[in-house]
Amino acid sequence: MIRIANGQGFWGDSLEAPVEQVRRGPIDYLTLDYLAEITMSILQKQRSRDPRAGYARDFVEMIGRVLPDLVERGVRVVANAGGVNPAACRDAVLEIARKQGIEIKVATVAGDDILPRLDDFLARGVELKNMETGEPLSAIRERVQSANVYFGAFPVAEALDRGAQIVITGRVTDTGLALAPMIHEFDWQRDDWDRLAAGTIAGHTVECGAQCTGGNCQVDWETIPNMADIGYPIIEAEPDGTFCITKHAGTGGRVTVASVKEQLLYEMGDPREYITPDCVADFTSIHLERCGPDRVRFSGIRGREATPFYKVSVSYAAGYKAIGGLVYAWPDAYKKARAADRILRERLERIGLKFDAMRTEFVGANACQGIPSAEPSAEVAPELAEVMMRMGVRSNDRAAVERFTKELAPLALNGPPVVTGFGSGRPKVEEIVAYWPALIPKSEVVPEVKLAVNERQ
Amino acid sequence: MNVDVWLFKTFMAKRKLVEIAHARSGDKGDTSNVGIIARRPEYYPILVREVTAERVKEHFKGVCLGEVERFELPNLGALNFLLHEALDGGGTLALKADPQGKTYSSALLRMEIEMENGA
């Protein structure tokens, strides 16, 4: 049995979680997910300004904190912290190890960044059509900011086979980070579909960190103990593909069949067709059972042959947006907020501003869910203590969006009464980076695995 | 009133889905997925019977502008719904307060269903 811990569900997750995972109990592997679709374009911009940038700096700082523990306990780390510059991330880690007088093997998995090759692909008829709309990439080619293939677990497993204690990847699937140690340790083969599916489902369960250990859990949330010290998930994986999800003893949170089921359904499409580069996993084959306090056992998982494609994540500039709001107070807060919306729209029309999209929501009165049955009743609506009129606009014309941001605050003095919330000034104009999902034949891209060792001082 | 209707009215009651299910939702582009899970195994057939794709589409009227697909996971006592065109364009394009549909989980649990009295 091996223990694979997750210490980061997204870039921006707890800075303490990875450290706690290493120090609070036994683990063999620490996996960390830093990359969302949008992250890649931010990192690509950073790299274009500085060739030594373009990776998750939080990761390097974290390694600096725990490196002696990792070495002492023999914990190996797998992280997609490399972003669009895994080599620079590796060099930063090696530099920290050198300063601490620690010898360590660090591997990189790259080759996922296909931005420099896009025109070659298009010229050869690899269209990179949008998976949702069917449009060819040529429609937005000029506006592309990043393009990355999602690799699976096998290149990471290769890096582990070659002895790396830390594996830093570019765009590798979240599930692949956790599956790779199982492939490496148990010598699973590329056509062990059932076991690859089991490892993939284990990875899916822990990929959002504490979201399977009691975080964001709807069942008895008020009784979940010690949320301030919530434990992050650990996979206890067996060579036959069965595994348990648990957390370190003494930590807060709760692992139950219910908490795990919620995470299984998160970001789920067709449950029989969970497609990764490694296999197609069938979520309708999972058998769950409680097997102790804060411990759930998975068995029976089935999988099928992987598809011949990698998924590609392209990001591109898609205009500008700004979102701002004003808060109206009792009495008739909702009515005032609605009036403010009407007045503002009329003023924007008078000055001739046009937008591709415009949307008003009323926070405090059904902004989030938005469905008819969540609307406040005729009795409740006039009594609401406050309602925020929240308006957003989107356009390719930056000047129009900029002008919108200047029309909001005047309403504080020249609109409906009892209003606040303009203190933070005009809303910011944001550049929109949109996401374009596509497929590419696996034969077009090859993962590059490299190993580096620093010299002890 | 025929006997079937009388029996139904006598032994069935309107309940909110939140009493018998919990849920989690997420996003993929402009599509939101809402997974609902029976709080007890005996509630799963009620979910299958009551929470149809058509009813979910009606429940999310004005929010979900595309089709609703339903998938069954009897092994987990769960249903998964895909709500297409439900996120104002999705991701960074959306101007919504909840562009990832994170709150659609409990939005679905507001649905009123018919179930046996005392169940």
Coordinates of C-alpha atoms in Angstrom, one line a residue:
Chain A
M1 CA 0.0 0.0 0.0
I2 CA 1.2 3.5 -0.7
R3 CA -0.1 6.8 0.6
I4 CA -0.7 9.6 -1.9
A5 CA -1.6 13.0 -0.4
N6 CA -3.1 16.0 -2.1
G7 CA -2.0 19.3 -0.7
Q8 CA -3.4 21.9 -3.1
G9 CA -6.7 21.8 -5.0
F10 CA -6.0 24.9 -7.1
W11 CA -3.5 27.8 -7.3
G12 CA -4.8 29.9 -4.4
D13 CA -5.6 27.1 -2.1
S14 CA -4.2 26.9 1.5
L15 CA -0.5 27.6 1.8
E16 CA -0.3 25.5 4.9
A17 CA -2.0 22.4 3.6
P18 CA 1.0 20.9 1.8
V19 CA 3.2 21.5 4.8
E20 CA 0.7 19.8 7.1
Q21 CA 0.3 16.9 4.8
V22 CA 4.1 16.3 5.0
R23 CA 4.4 16.8 8.8
R24 CA 1.2 15.5 10.4
G25 CA 1.5 11.9 9.5
P26 CA 2.9 9.3 7.1
I27 CA 2.7 9.8 3.4
D28 CA 4.7 8.5 0.4
Y29 CA 3.7 11.1 -2.2
L30 CA 2.5 14.7 -2.1
T31 CA 0.6 15.8 -5.2
L32 CA -0.2 19.5 -5.9
D33 CA -2.5 21.0 -8.5
Y34 CA -1.7 24.6 -9.5
L35 CA -3.1 25.0 -13.0
A36 CA -6.5 26.1 -14.1
E37 CA -7.2 27.0 -17.7
I38 CA -6.9 30.7 -17.1
T39 CA -3.6 30.2 -15.1
M40 CA -1.8 29.2 -18.3
S41 CA -2.4 32.5 -20.0
I42 CA -1.3 34.5 -17.0
L43 CA 1.9 32.5 -16.8
Q44 CA 2.5 32.9 -20.5
K45 CA 2.3 36.7 -20.1
Q46 CA 4.7 36.6 -17.2
R47 CA 7.1 34.5 -19.2
S48 CA 6.9 36.9 -22.2
R49 CA 8.1 39.7 -19.9
D50 CA 10.7 37.6 -18.1
P51 CA 12.1 34.4 -19.6
R52 CA 12.8 33.1 -16.0
A53 CA 9.1 33.4 -15.0
G54 CA 6.0 31.5 -16.0
Y55 CA 5.6 29.0 -13.2
A56 CA 3.9 28.8 -9.7
R57 CA 6.2 30.7 -7.4
D58 CA 4.1 29.6 -4.3
F59 CA 5.3 26.0 -5.0
V60 CA 9.0 27.0 -4.8
E61 CA 8.4 28.8 -1.6
M62 CA 6.6 25.8 -0.2
I63 CA 9.4 23.5 -1.2
G64 CA 11.8 25.8 0.6
R65 CA 9.8 25.3 3.8
V66 CA 9.5 21.5 3.7
L67 CA 12.6 20.3 1.8
P68 CA 14.4 18.9 4.9
D69 CA 11.2 17.1 5.9
L70 CA 10.7 15.6 2.4
V71 CA 14.3 14.3 2.4
E72 CA 14.1 12.9 6.0
R73 CA 10.8 11.2 5.4
G74 CA 11.4 10.1 1.8
V75 CA 8.3 11.9 0.5
R76 CA 8.2 12.4 -3.2
V77 CA 6.4 15.3 -4.8
V78 CA 4.4 15.6 -8.0
A79 CA 3.2 19.0 -9.0
N80 CA 2.0 20.7 -12.2
A81 CA 3.7 23.9 -10.8
G82 CA 5.9 24.2 -13.9
G83 CA 3.2 26.1 -15.8
V84 CA 4.6 27.2 -19.1
N85 CA 8.2 27.1 -17.8
P86 CA 9.0 23.8 -15.9
A87 CA 12.7 24.2 -16.5
A88 CA 12.8 27.6 -14.7
C89 CA 10.7 26.2 -11.9
R90 CA 13.1 23.2 -11.6
D91 CA 16.1 25.6 -11.5
A92 CA 14.5 27.6 -8.7
V93 CA 13.9 24.4 -6.7
L94 CA 17.5 23.3 -7.3
E95 CA 18.8 26.7 -6.2
I96 CA 16.8 26.4 -2.9
A97 CA 18.2 22.9 -2.4
R98 CA 21.7 24.1 -3.0
K99 CA 21.3 26.9 -0.5
Q100 CA 20.0 24.4 2.1
G101 CA 22.9 22.0 1.3
I102 CA 20.5 19.2 0.2
E103 CA 21.2 17.0 -2.8
I104 CA 18.0 16.2 -4.7
K105 CA 16.9 14.8 -8.0
V106 CA 14.3 16.9 -9.8
A107 CA 12.6 15.9 -13.0
T108 CA 10.6 18.0 -15.5
V109 CA 7.8 16.9 -17.8
A110 CA 7.4 19.4 -20.7
G111 CA 6.4 19.3 -24.3
D112 CA 2.8 20.3 -23.5
D113 CA 3.3 23.9 -24.7
I114 CA 2.3 23.9 -28.3
L115 CA 2.0 27.7 -28.7
P116 CA 5.1 27.9 -31.0
R117 CA 3.7 25.1 -33.2
L118 CA 0.1 26.3 -33.8
D119 CA 0.7 27.7 -37.3
D120 CA 2.5 24.4 -38.3
F121 CA -0.5 22.4 -37.1
L122 CA -3.0 24.6 -38.9
A123 CA -0.9 24.5 -42.1
R124 CA -1.0 20.7 -41.9
G125 CA -4.7 20.5 -41.4
V126 CA -4.8 19.9 -37.6
E127 CA -7.7 22.3 -37.1
L128 CA -8.0 22.3 -33.3
K129 CA -11.7 22.9 -33.6
N130 CA -13.6 24.1 -30.6
M131 CA -15.0 21.0 -28.9
E132 CA -18.2 22.9 -28.0
T133 CA -18.9 25.0 -31.0
G134 CA -17.1 23.2 -33.8
E135 CA -15.4 26.5 -35.0
P136 CA -11.8 26.1 -36.4
L137 CA -9.0 27.7 -34.4
S138 CA -8.2 30.0 -37.3
A139 CA -11.2 32.1 -36.2
I140 CA -9.3 33.3 -33.1
R141 CA -5.7 32.5 -34.1
E142 CA -4.5 36.1 -33.9
R143 CA -5.8 36.4 -30.3
V144 CA -4.3 33.2 -28.9
Q145 CA -2.3 33.7 -25.7
S146 CA -1.4 30.2 -24.7
A147 CA -1.9 26.6 -26.0
N148 CA -1.2 23.5 -23.9
V149 CA -1.8 19.8 -24.3
Y150 CA -3.0 17.9 -21.3
F151 CA -0.6 15.0 -20.7
G152 CA -1.6 12.1 -18.6
A153 CA 0.1 10.1 -15.8
F154 CA 2.7 8.1 -17.9
P155 CA 5.4 10.7 -18.4
V156 CA 5.2 11.5 -14.7
A157 CA 5.5 7.8 -13.9
E158 CA 8.6 7.7 -16.2
A159 CA 10.1 10.6 -14.2
L160 CA 9.5 8.6 -11.0
D161 CA 11.0 5.5 -12.5
R162 CA 14.1 7.4 -13.2
G163 CA 14.5 8.3 -9.6
A164 CA 13.2 11.9 -9.3
Q165 CA 12.2 12.9 -5.8
I166 CA 10.4 16.0 -7.2
V167 CA 8.5 16.0 -10.5
I168 CA 7.6 19.4 -11.9
T169 CA 5.3 19.3 -14.9
G170 CA 3.6 21.7 -17.3
R171 CA 0.0 20.9 -18.2
V172 CA -0.7 17.4 -16.8
T173 CA -4.2 16.4 -15.8
D174 CA -5.1 16.7 -12.2
T175 CA -6.0 13.0 -12.1
G176 CA -2.7 12.1 -13.7
L177 CA -0.7 13.6 -10.8
A178 CA -2.2 11.0 -8.4
L179 CA -2.3 8.1 -10.8
A180 CA 1.4 8.4 -11.7
P181 CA 2.8 7.1 -8.4
M182 CA 0.5 4.0 -8.6
I183 CA 1.7 3.2 -12.2
H184 CA 5.3 3.7 -10.9
E185 CA 5.0 1.7 -7.7
F186 CA 2.7 -1.1 -8.9
D187 CA 4.1 -1.4 -12.5
W188 CA 0.6 -1.0 -14.0
Q189 CA 0.7 -1.3 -17.8
R190 CA -0.7 1.1 -20.5
D191 CA -3.6 -1.3 -21.1
D192 CA -4.5 -2.1 -17.5
W193 CA -7.7 -0.2 -18.1
D194 CA -9.6 -1.1 -14.9
R195 CA -6.7 -0.2 -12.7
L196 CA -5.8 3.0 -14.6
A197 CA -9.5 3.9 -14.2
A198 CA -9.3 3.2 -10.5
G199 CA -6.3 5.4 -10.1
T200 CA -8.0 8.1 -12.2
I201 CA -11.0 8.1 -10.0
A202 CA -8.8 8.2 -6.9
G203 CA -7.2 11.3 -8.5
H204 CA -10.5 12.9 -9.3
T205 CA -11.6 12.3 -5.7
V206 CA -8.6 14.2 -4.2
E207 CA -7.9 16.8 -6.9
C208 CA -10.0 19.5 -5.2
G209 CA -8.2 19.1 -1.9
A210 CA -10.5 19.4 1.1
Q211 CA -13.6 19.3 -1.0
C212 CA -13.8 15.5 -0.3
T213 CA -12.9 15.7 3.4
G214 CA -15.7 17.9 4.6
G215 CA -15.1 21.2 2.8
N216 CA -18.1 22.6 0.9
C217 CA -20.1 19.5 2.1
Q218 CA -23.8 19.8 2.4
V219 CA -24.5 16.9 4.7
D220 CA -24.6 18.0 8.4
W221 CA -22.1 20.8 7.6
E222 CA -22.6 22.4 11.0
T223 CA -21.4 19.4 12.9
I224 CA -18.2 18.8 10.8
P225 CA -15.5 19.1 13.5
N226 CA -12.7 21.5 13.6
M227 CA -13.0 23.0 10.1
A228 CA -10.2 25.5 10.9
D229 CA -7.7 22.6 11.0
I230 CA -9.4 20.6 8.1
G231 CA -7.3 17.7 7.0
Y232 CA -6.6 17.3 3.2
P233 CA -7.2 14.0 1.5
I234 CA -4.9 11.0 1.4
I235 CA -5.3 8.0 -1.0
E236 CA -4.2 4.7 0.4
A237 CA -3.7 2.8 -2.9
E238 CA -3.4 -1.0 -3.3
P239 CA -1.7 -2.8 -6.3
D240 CA -5.1 -4.3 -7.3
G241 CA -6.7 -0.9 -7.9
T242 CA -8.7 -0.7 -4.7
F243 CA -8.1 2.2 -2.5
C244 CA -9.2 4.1 0.6
I245 CA -9.7 7.9 0.9
T246 CA -8.8 9.2 4.4
K247 CA -6.9 12.1 6.1
H248 CA -4.3 12.4 8.8
A249 CA -5.5 11.4 12.3
G250 CA -6.1 14.4 14.6
T251 CA -7.0 16.8 11.8
G252 CA -10.4 18.4 11.4
G253 CA -13.0 17.8 8.7
R254 CA -14.8 14.6 7.9
V255 CA -14.5 11.8 5.4
T256 CA -17.7 9.9 4.8
V257 CA -19.4 8.2 1.9
A258 CA -21.5 11.3 1.6
S259 CA -18.6 13.7 1.5
V260 CA -16.8 11.6 -1.1
K261 CA -19.9 11.2 -3.3
E262 CA -20.3 15.0 -3.5
Q263 CA -16.8 15.3 -4.9
L264 CA -17.3 12.3 -7.3
L265 CA -20.1 14.3 -8.9
Y266 CA -18.1 17.5 -9.2
E267 CA -17.5 18.7 -12.7
M268 CA -18.9 15.4 -14.0
G269 CA -20.3 14.9 -17.5
D270 CA -21.4 11.5 -18.7
P271 CA -20.4 9.3 -15.7
R272 CA -19.7 6.3 -18.0
E273 CA -17.3 8.3 -20.1
Y274 CA -14.8 10.1 -17.9
I275 CA -12.1 10.7 -20.5
T276 CA -8.5 11.3 -19.6
P277 CA -5.3 10.7 -21.6
D278 CA -4.8 7.5 -19.7
C279 CA -8.1 5.7 -20.0
V280 CA -11.9 6.1 -20.0
A281 CA -13.2 5.7 -16.5
D282 CA -16.7 4.5 -15.6
F283 CA -18.1 6.2 -12.5
T284 CA -21.1 3.9 -12.5
S285 CA -18.9 1.0 -11.6
I286 CA -17.7 2.5 -8.3
H287 CA -18.5 0.6 -5.1
L288 CA -18.1 2.7 -1.9
E289 CA -18.1 1.6 1.7
R290 CA -17.2 3.1 5.0
C291 CA -14.3 1.1 6.4
G292 CA -13.5 3.0 9.6
P293 CA -13.6 6.5 11.1
D294 CA -12.9 9.1 8.3
R295 CA -12.2 6.3 5.9
V296 CA -14.0 5.3 2.7
R297 CA -13.1 2.3 0.5
F298 CA -13.4 2.2 -3.3
S299 CA -13.7 -1.1 -5.2
G300 CA -15.1 -2.6 -8.4
I301 CA -13.9 0.2 -10.7
R302 CA -14.0 -0.5 -14.4
G303 CA -12.3 1.3 -17.3
R304 CA -12.0 1.2 -21.0
E305 CA -9.3 2.0 -23.6
A306 CA -8.1 5.5 -23.9
T307 CA -9.0 7.6 -26.9
P308 CA -6.3 8.5 -29.5
F309 CA -6.5 12.2 -28.6
Y310 CA -5.1 14.6 -26.1
K311 CA -7.2 17.5 -25.0
V312 CA -5.8 20.9 -25.7
S313 CA -6.5 24.1 -23.7
V314 CA -6.1 27.3 -25.8
S315 CA -6.6 30.7 -24.2
Y316 CA -7.3 33.8 -26.2
A317 CA -8.1 37.5 -25.7
A318 CA -11.8 38.0 -25.9
G319 CA -12.5 41.7 -25.2
Y320 CA -13.1 43.6 -22.0
K321 CA -15.5 43.6 -19.1
A322 CA -16.3 45.6 -16.0
I323 CA -18.6 44.8 -13.1
G324 CA -19.7 47.2 -10.5
G325 CA -22.4 47.6 -7.9
L326 CA -24.2 49.9 -5.5
V327 CA -26.0 48.8 -2.3
Y328 CA -29.5 50.0 -1.4
A329 CA -30.9 49.7 2.1
W330 CA -34.4 49.2 3.7
P331 CA -37.2 50.1 3.0
D332 CA -37.9 48.8 -0.5
A333 CA -34.2 48.1 -1.1
Y334 CA -35.0 45.7 -3.9
K335 CA -37.4 48.1 -5.6
K336 CA -34.7 50.9 -5.4
A337 CA -32.0 48.6 -6.8
R338 CA -34.3 47.8 -9.7
A339 CA -35.0 51.4 -10.3
A340 CA -31.2 52.2 -10.3
D341 CA -30.7 49.5 -12.9
R342 CA -33.4 51.1 -15.2
I343 CA -32.0 54.6 -14.7
L344 CA -28.4 53.5 -15.4
R345 CA -29.4 51.6 -18.6
E346 CA -31.3 54.7 -19.8
R347 CA -28.2 56.9 -19.2
L348 CA -25.9 54.5 -21.0
E349 CA -28.3 54.5 -24.0
R350 CA -28.5 58.3 -24.0
I351 CA -24.7 58.6 -24.3
G352 CA -24.8 56.0 -27.1
L353 CA -22.9 53.1 -25.4
K354 CA -23.3 49.7 -26.9
F355 CA -22.1 46.4 -25.4
D356 CA -21.9 42.8 -26.6
A357 CA -23.4 41.8 -23.3
M358 CA -24.9 43.6 -20.3
R359 CA -26.3 41.9 -17.2
T360 CA -27.8 43.1 -14.0
E361 CA -28.2 40.9 -10.9
F362 CA -29.6 41.8 -7.5
V363 CA -27.3 40.4 -4.8
G364 CA -29.4 39.7 -1.7
A365 CA -32.4 39.0 -3.8
N366 CA -31.6 35.9 -6.0
A367 CA -28.4 36.9 -7.8
C368 CA -26.7 33.6 -7.6
Q369 CA -29.3 30.9 -8.2
G370 CA -31.5 33.1 -10.3
I371 CA -34.3 30.6 -10.7
P372 CA -38.0 31.7 -10.4
S373 CA -38.5 29.8 -7.1
A374 CA -35.6 31.6 -5.4
E375 CA -37.2 35.0 -6.0
P376 CA -38.2 36.8 -2.8
S377 CA -41.9 36.7 -2.2
A378 CA -44.1 39.8 -2.3
E379 CA -44.1 39.9 1.5
V380 CA -40.4 39.5 1.9
A381 CA -39.1 41.7 -0.9
P382 CA -40.0 45.1 0.6
E383 CA -38.4 44.1 4.0
L384 CA -35.0 43.0 2.7
A385 CA -32.4 44.9 4.7
E386 CA -30.2 45.6 1.7
V387 CA -29.9 44.6 -2.0
M388 CA -26.9 45.2 -4.2
M389 CA -27.5 46.3 -7.8
R390 CA -24.7 44.5 -9.6
M391 CA -24.2 45.4 -13.3
G392 CA -21.6 44.0 -15.7
V393 CA -20.9 44.9 -19.3
R394 CA -18.7 43.2 -21.9
S395 CA -17.4 44.6 -25.2
N396 CA -14.5 44.5 -27.6
D397 CA -14.4 48.3 -27.3
R398 CA -12.3 49.1 -24.3
A399 CA -13.4 52.7 -24.3
A400 CA -17.1 51.8 -24.0
V401 CA -16.4 49.6 -21.0
E402 CA -14.2 52.3 -19.5
R403 CA -17.0 54.8 -19.8
F404 CA -19.5 52.5 -18.2
T405 CA -17.3 52.4 -15.1
K406 CA -17.7 56.2 -14.8
E407 CA -21.5 56.1 -14.9
L408 CA -22.0 54.0 -11.8
A409 CA -20.9 56.2 -8.9
P410 CA -23.0 59.3 -9.9
L411 CA -26.1 57.3 -9.0
A412 CA -25.1 57.7 -5.4
L413 CA -26.1 61.3 -5.5
N414 CA -28.4 61.5 -8.5
G415 CA -30.5 58.3 -8.2
P416 CA -32.8 56.4 -5.7
P417 CA -32.1 57.0 -2.0
V418 CA -30.4 55.2 0.9
V419 CA -27.4 54.0 -1.1
T420 CA -23.9 53.0 -0.2
G421 CA -21.1 50.8 -1.4
F422 CA -19.3 53.1 -3.9
G423 CA -16.4 53.7 -1.5
S424 CA -13.9 51.5 -3.4
G425 CA -14.2 53.7 -6.4
R426 CA -14.8 52.9 -10.0
P427 CA -14.8 49.3 -11.1
K428 CA -11.7 48.0 -12.9
V429 CA -11.8 47.2 -16.6
E430 CA -10.6 43.6 -17.0
E431 CA -9.1 42.1 -20.1
I432 CA -11.1 38.8 -20.8
V433 CA -9.0 35.7 -21.5
A434 CA -11.4 33.1 -22.8
Y435 CA -10.8 29.4 -23.1
W436 CA -11.0 27.2 -26.2
P437 CA -11.1 23.4 -25.7
A438 CA -9.9 21.3 -28.6
L439 CA -8.5 17.8 -29.4
I440 CA -5.2 16.8 -31.0
P441 CA -4.1 13.3 -32.2
K442 CA -1.7 11.9 -29.6
S443 CA 0.9 11.2 -32.4
E444 CA 1.4 15.0 -32.9
V445 CA 3.0 15.7 -29.4
V446 CA 5.6 13.8 -27.4
P447 CA 6.1 14.5 -23.7
E448 CA 9.7 15.4 -22.7
V449 CA 11.0 14.0 -19.5
K450 CA 14.3 15.4 -18.1
L451 CA 16.1 14.7 -14.9
A452 CA 18.5 17.1 -13.1
V453 CA 20.5 16.7 -9.9
N454 CA 22.1 19.5 -8.0
E455 CA 25.6 19.2 -6.5
R456 CA 26.0 19.2 -2.8
Q457 CA 28.0 22.3 -1.7
Chain B
M1 CA -62.3 12.2 -8.4
N2 CA -61.2 8.8 -9.5
V3 CA -59.7 6.4 -7.0
D4 CA -56.2 6.7 -8.3
V5 CA -56.2 10.4 -7.8
W6 CA -57.8 10.1 -4.4
L7 CA -55.1 7.6 -3.3
F8 CA -52.4 9.8 -4.6
K9 CA -53.6 12.9 -2.8
T10 CA -54.1 11.0 0.4
F11 CA -50.8 9.2 0.6
M12 CA -48.5 11.6 -1.3
A13 CA -47.2 14.9 0.0
K14 CA -45.2 17.7 -1.5
R15 CA -41.7 17.9 -0.1
K16 CA -38.6 19.9 -1.0
L17 CA -35.8 17.9 -2.6
V18 CA -33.4 19.2 0.0
E19 CA -35.0 16.9 2.6
I20 CA -34.0 13.8 0.8
A21 CA -31.0 14.7 -1.3
H22 CA -27.7 16.6 -1.2
A23 CA -25.8 18.0 -4.2
R24 CA -22.7 19.5 -5.7
S25 CA -22.4 21.6 -8.9
G26 CA -19.6 22.7 -11.1
D27 CA -18.9 24.0 -14.6
K28 CA -17.4 23.1 -18.0
G29 CA -17.6 26.1 -20.2
D30 CA -21.1 27.3 -20.6
T31 CA -22.5 24.0 -19.2
S32 CA -23.2 23.5 -15.5
N33 CA -23.3 20.1 -14.0
V34 CA -25.5 19.5 -11.0
G35 CA -25.1 16.1 -9.2
I36 CA -27.8 15.2 -6.7
I37 CA -27.4 12.3 -4.2
A38 CA -30.1 10.5 -2.2
R39 CA -29.6 10.9 1.5
R40 CA -30.8 7.2 1.9
P41 CA -30.9 4.3 -0.6
E42 CA -34.7 4.2 -0.5
Y43 CA -34.9 7.8 -1.7
Y44 CA -33.0 7.1 -5.0
P45 CA -36.1 5.7 -6.9
I46 CA -38.0 8.8 -5.8
L47 CA -35.2 10.9 -7.4
V48 CA -35.4 8.9 -10.6
R49 CA -39.2 9.2 -10.7
E50 CA -39.5 12.8 -9.8
V51 CA -36.4 14.7 -10.9
T52 CA -36.7 14.3 -14.7
A53 CA -34.7 16.3 -17.2
E54 CA -37.9 18.1 -18.3
R55 CA -38.7 19.2 -14.7
V56 CA -35.2 20.4 -14.2
K57 CA -35.3 22.4 -17.4
E58 CA -38.6 24.0 -16.1
H59 CA -37.1 24.6 -12.6
F60 CA -34.1 26.5 -14.2
K61 CA -36.4 28.5 -16.5
G62 CA -34.7 31.7 -17.5
V63 CA -31.3 30.4 -16.3
C64 CA -30.7 27.3 -18.4
L65 CA -31.3 28.3 -22.0
G66 CA -30.2 25.1 -23.6
E67 CA -31.0 21.4 -23.2
V68 CA -30.9 19.5 -19.9
E69 CA -29.3 16.0 -20.0
R70 CA -29.7 13.4 -17.2
F71 CA -27.4 10.6 -16.2
E72 CA -28.1 7.9 -13.7
L73 CA -25.6 6.5 -11.1
P74 CA -27.6 3.9 -9.2
N75 CA -24.3 2.7 -7.6
L76 CA -24.0 6.1 -5.8
G77 CA -27.8 6.7 -5.5
A78 CA -27.2 9.8 -7.6
L79 CA -28.3 11.6 -10.7
N80 CA -26.1 13.9 -12.7
F81 CA -27.6 16.7 -14.8
L82 CA -25.9 18.8 -17.5
L83 CA -27.5 22.2 -17.9
H84 CA -26.4 23.5 -21.3
E85 CA -26.1 27.3 -21.9
A86 CA -26.7 28.0 -18.2
L87 CA -23.7 30.1 -17.3
D88 CA -24.0 33.3 -19.4
G89 CA -21.2 32.2 -21.8
G90 CA -19.2 30.5 -19.0
G91 CA -15.8 31.1 -17.4
T92 CA -14.3 34.5 -17.8
L93 CA -16.9 35.6 -20.4
A94 CA -19.8 35.5 -17.9
L95 CA -21.0 38.6 -16.1
K96 CA -22.8 36.5 -13.5
A97 CA -22.2 36.7 -9.7
D98 CA -21.9 32.9 -9.9
P99 CA -20.2 32.3 -13.2
Q100 CA -19.3 28.6 -12.3
G101 CA -22.8 27.7 -11.2
K102 CA -21.5 26.7 -7.8
T103 CA -24.8 27.6 -6.2
Y104 CA -26.9 25.6 -8.7
S105 CA -26.5 22.6 -6.5
S106 CA -28.8 23.9 -3.8
A107 CA -30.9 25.7 -6.4
L108 CA -32.0 22.3 -7.7
L109 CA -32.7 21.2 -4.1
R110 CA -35.4 23.9 -3.9
M111 CA -37.5 21.8 -6.2
E112 CA -40.8 20.5 -4.8
I113 CA -41.4 16.8 -5.4
E114 CA -44.2 14.4 -4.6
M115 CA -43.4 11.6 -2.3
E116 CA -45.2 9.0 -0.1
N117 CA -46.4 10.3 3.3
G118 CA -44.1 9.2 6.1
A119 CA -41.2 8.3 3.8

